Short mmCIF file of C-alpha atoms in Angstrom, two decimals:
data_model
loop_
_atom_site.label_atom_id
_atom_site.label_comp_id
_atom_site.label_asym_id
_atom_site.label_seq_id
_atom_site.Cartn_x
_atom_site.Cartn_y
_atom_site.Cartn_z
CA MET A 611 42.47 288.13 -2.56
CA ILE A 612 43.67 291.49 -3.81
CA GLN A 613 40.07 292.65 -4.51
CA GLU A 614 39.12 291.57 -0.97
CA TRP A 615 42.02 293.69 0.48
CA ILE A 616 41.02 296.73 -1.66
CA ALA A 617 37.31 296.41 -0.63
CA ALA A 618 38.20 296.02 2.98
CA VAL A 619 40.51 299.01 2.93
CA ALA A 620 38.02 301.21 1.11
CA ALA A 621 35.31 300.34 3.69
CA VAL A 622 37.58 301.24 6.50
CA ILE A 623 38.79 304.37 4.96
CA ALA A 624 35.16 305.44 4.58
CA ILE A 625 34.46 305.11 8.27
CA VAL A 626 37.71 306.41 9.73
CA PRO A 627 36.60 310.12 9.93
CA LEU A 628 33.40 308.98 11.79
CA CYS A 629 35.32 306.78 14.17
CA ALA A 630 37.91 309.50 14.92
CA ALA A 631 35.12 311.97 15.74
CA TRP A 632 33.43 309.44 17.96
CA LEU A 633 36.65 308.52 19.80
CA THR A 634 37.45 312.16 20.41
CA ARG A 635 34.12 312.64 22.09
CA LEU A 636 34.80 309.55 24.27
CA ARG A 637 38.20 310.67 25.45
CA ARG A 638 38.43 310.56 29.17
CA THR A 639 42.20 310.38 29.48
CA PRO A 640 44.90 312.84 28.50
CA PRO A 641 46.63 312.22 25.22
CA SER A 642 49.71 310.01 25.37
CA GLN A 643 51.78 312.69 23.52
CA PRO A 644 51.99 316.30 24.67
CA ALA A 645 49.75 318.67 22.71
CA GLY A 646 51.27 320.04 19.57
CA GLU A 647 54.15 317.50 19.55
CA ARG A 648 54.29 315.11 16.60
CA TYR A 649 55.76 311.71 16.40
CA ASP A 650 58.42 311.15 13.74
CA LEU A 651 57.21 307.60 13.24
CA PHE A 652 54.20 305.52 14.22
CA ILE A 653 54.98 301.73 14.26
CA SER A 654 52.18 299.21 13.77
CA TYR A 655 52.59 295.52 14.20
CA VAL A 656 50.83 292.35 15.32
CA LYS A 657 51.58 290.59 18.64
CA PRO A 658 53.60 287.71 17.10
CA ASP A 659 55.94 290.36 15.63
CA ALA A 660 56.36 292.33 18.88
CA ALA A 661 60.04 291.45 19.32
CA ALA A 662 60.92 292.66 15.85
CA ALA A 663 58.90 295.89 16.36
CA ARG A 664 60.51 296.47 19.68
CA ARG A 665 63.96 295.92 18.27
CA LEU A 666 63.18 298.43 15.42
CA ALA A 667 61.60 300.95 17.67
CA ARG A 668 64.48 300.87 20.13
CA ARG A 669 67.13 301.24 17.37
CA LEU A 670 65.30 304.14 15.65
CA SER A 671 64.86 305.92 19.00
CA THR A 672 68.26 305.34 20.54
CA VAL A 673 70.70 305.15 17.55
CA HIS A 674 68.86 307.54 15.20
CA GLY A 675 67.18 309.79 17.72
CA LEU A 676 63.60 309.61 16.27
CA THR A 677 60.48 310.12 18.30
CA VAL A 678 58.71 306.79 17.88
CA PHE A 679 55.17 305.82 18.84
CA PHE A 680 55.55 302.25 19.93
CA ASP A 681 52.54 301.16 21.96
CA GLU A 682 54.45 299.18 24.63
CA TRP A 683 56.15 302.33 25.81
CA SER A 684 53.81 305.01 24.39
CA VAL A 685 50.49 303.94 25.98
CA GLY A 686 50.66 304.46 29.74
CA PRO A 687 48.43 303.15 32.55
CA GLY A 688 44.86 304.30 32.38
CA VAL A 689 45.18 305.34 28.76
CA VAL A 690 42.78 303.69 26.23
CA ARG A 691 45.07 301.97 23.72
CA LEU A 692 42.87 302.51 20.67
CA ILE A 693 42.40 306.17 21.48
CA ALA A 694 46.19 306.68 21.94
CA LYS A 695 46.87 304.93 18.69
CA GLY A 696 44.33 307.17 16.89
CA GLU A 697 45.91 310.25 18.32
CA ALA A 698 49.35 309.11 17.42
CA ILE A 699 48.34 308.35 13.78
CA GLU A 700 46.83 311.87 13.56
CA GLY A 701 50.00 313.35 14.99
CA THR A 702 52.63 311.43 13.07
CA ALA A 703 54.75 312.38 10.14
CA HIS A 704 55.34 308.79 9.07
CA GLY A 705 53.72 305.42 9.61
CA ALA A 706 55.46 302.16 9.30
CA LEU A 707 53.53 298.89 9.18
CA LEU A 708 55.35 295.71 9.75
CA PHE A 709 54.18 293.07 7.41
CA SER A 710 54.66 289.42 7.95
CA ARG A 711 52.90 286.10 7.47
CA SER A 712 51.51 286.66 11.03
CA SER A 713 49.99 290.08 10.04
CA VAL A 714 48.02 288.96 6.90
CA GLY A 715 44.42 289.51 7.50
CA ASP A 716 44.81 290.97 11.08
CA ALA A 717 41.86 293.38 11.63
CA GLU A 718 43.63 295.79 13.93
CA LEU A 719 46.65 296.09 11.58
CA MET A 720 44.26 296.69 8.67
CA ASP A 721 42.62 299.46 10.72
CA ASP A 722 46.03 301.09 11.19
CA TYR A 723 46.67 300.64 7.53
CA ALA A 724 43.55 302.35 6.51
CA ALA A 725 44.03 305.22 9.08
CA LEU A 726 47.60 305.80 7.84
CA LEU A 727 46.42 305.74 4.21
CA THR A 728 43.82 308.43 5.07
CA GLN A 729 46.62 310.54 6.55
CA VAL A 730 48.70 310.02 3.42
CA TYR A 731 45.79 311.06 1.14
CA ASN A 732 45.25 314.17 3.41
CA GLY A 733 48.91 315.01 2.83
CA SER A 734 49.94 314.89 6.49
CA ALA A 735 51.95 311.61 6.59
CA ARG A 736 54.05 309.14 4.60
CA PHE A 737 53.30 305.41 4.81
CA ILE A 738 56.28 303.12 4.70
CA PRO A 739 55.77 299.34 4.46
CA VAL A 740 58.32 297.19 6.38
CA ARG A 741 58.77 293.60 5.38
CA LEU A 742 59.72 291.03 8.10
CA ASP A 743 59.40 288.02 5.75
CA ASP A 744 58.04 286.96 2.35
CA ALA A 745 54.41 287.68 3.11
CA LYS A 746 52.45 289.21 0.20
CA LEU A 747 51.87 292.91 0.72
CA PRO A 748 48.39 294.46 0.35
CA PRO A 749 48.00 296.51 -2.84
CA PHE A 750 48.61 300.02 -1.50
CA ALA A 751 51.69 298.81 0.37
CA ALA A 752 53.06 296.86 -2.50
CA ILE A 753 53.20 299.96 -4.77
CA ARG A 754 55.36 301.91 -2.30
CA GLN A 755 59.13 301.83 -1.81
CA GLY A 756 59.46 299.79 1.27
CA ILE A 757 61.99 298.67 3.82
CA ASP A 758 63.05 295.01 3.79
CA LEU A 759 64.44 293.81 7.13
CA ARG A 760 65.03 290.24 5.92
CA ARG A 761 68.67 291.03 5.13
CA ARG A 762 71.07 293.96 5.69
CA TYR A 763 69.10 294.93 8.80
CA ASN A 764 71.21 297.85 9.95
CA ALA A 765 71.39 299.37 6.52
CA GLU A 766 67.66 299.03 6.07
CA VAL A 767 66.97 300.60 9.38
CA ALA A 768 69.27 303.44 8.44
CA ARG A 769 67.28 303.83 5.22
CA LEU A 770 64.07 304.11 7.19
CA ALA A 771 65.59 306.63 9.60
CA ASP A 772 66.97 308.70 6.74
CA ALA A 773 63.52 308.78 4.96
CA VAL A 774 61.88 309.88 8.24
CA ALA A 775 64.54 312.50 8.99
CA GLN A 776 64.08 314.05 5.54
CA ARG A 777 60.48 314.98 6.21
CA ARG A 778 60.73 316.04 9.83
#
């Protein structure tokens, strides 16, 4: 299974620059974030984990004062969600992917994973895995110091906020 994850991520990483260029040419709507402004954190999740993602995004935004890309409130009417997410990833300092049993093998989450890893390797972002349950992390997430929301929720959210604030 690990080899399959590595192969899938490598394939996606190889095509990310091509897709980004193609999506830029297709843009017909204004960006969801004002030009020149960066997000402190991009949050990626799967639909079954939306409540957990919403709770995390709200806390990071209201309690810790971070500028968070959370698609429910960051992608407005008439905006193409995929383009908005691509722009947000390009304009973020950090990316947090929420991993759970629901997210294993999800194609859209793996696209976000690959795009964020590309930003990491370009030196423009930090990738922070966030565990919601005991799901096995993909290889490039497993080697990173992550956040574990299964216990000590408030303390772990504060750790995430501190890590983001250090590299603003």
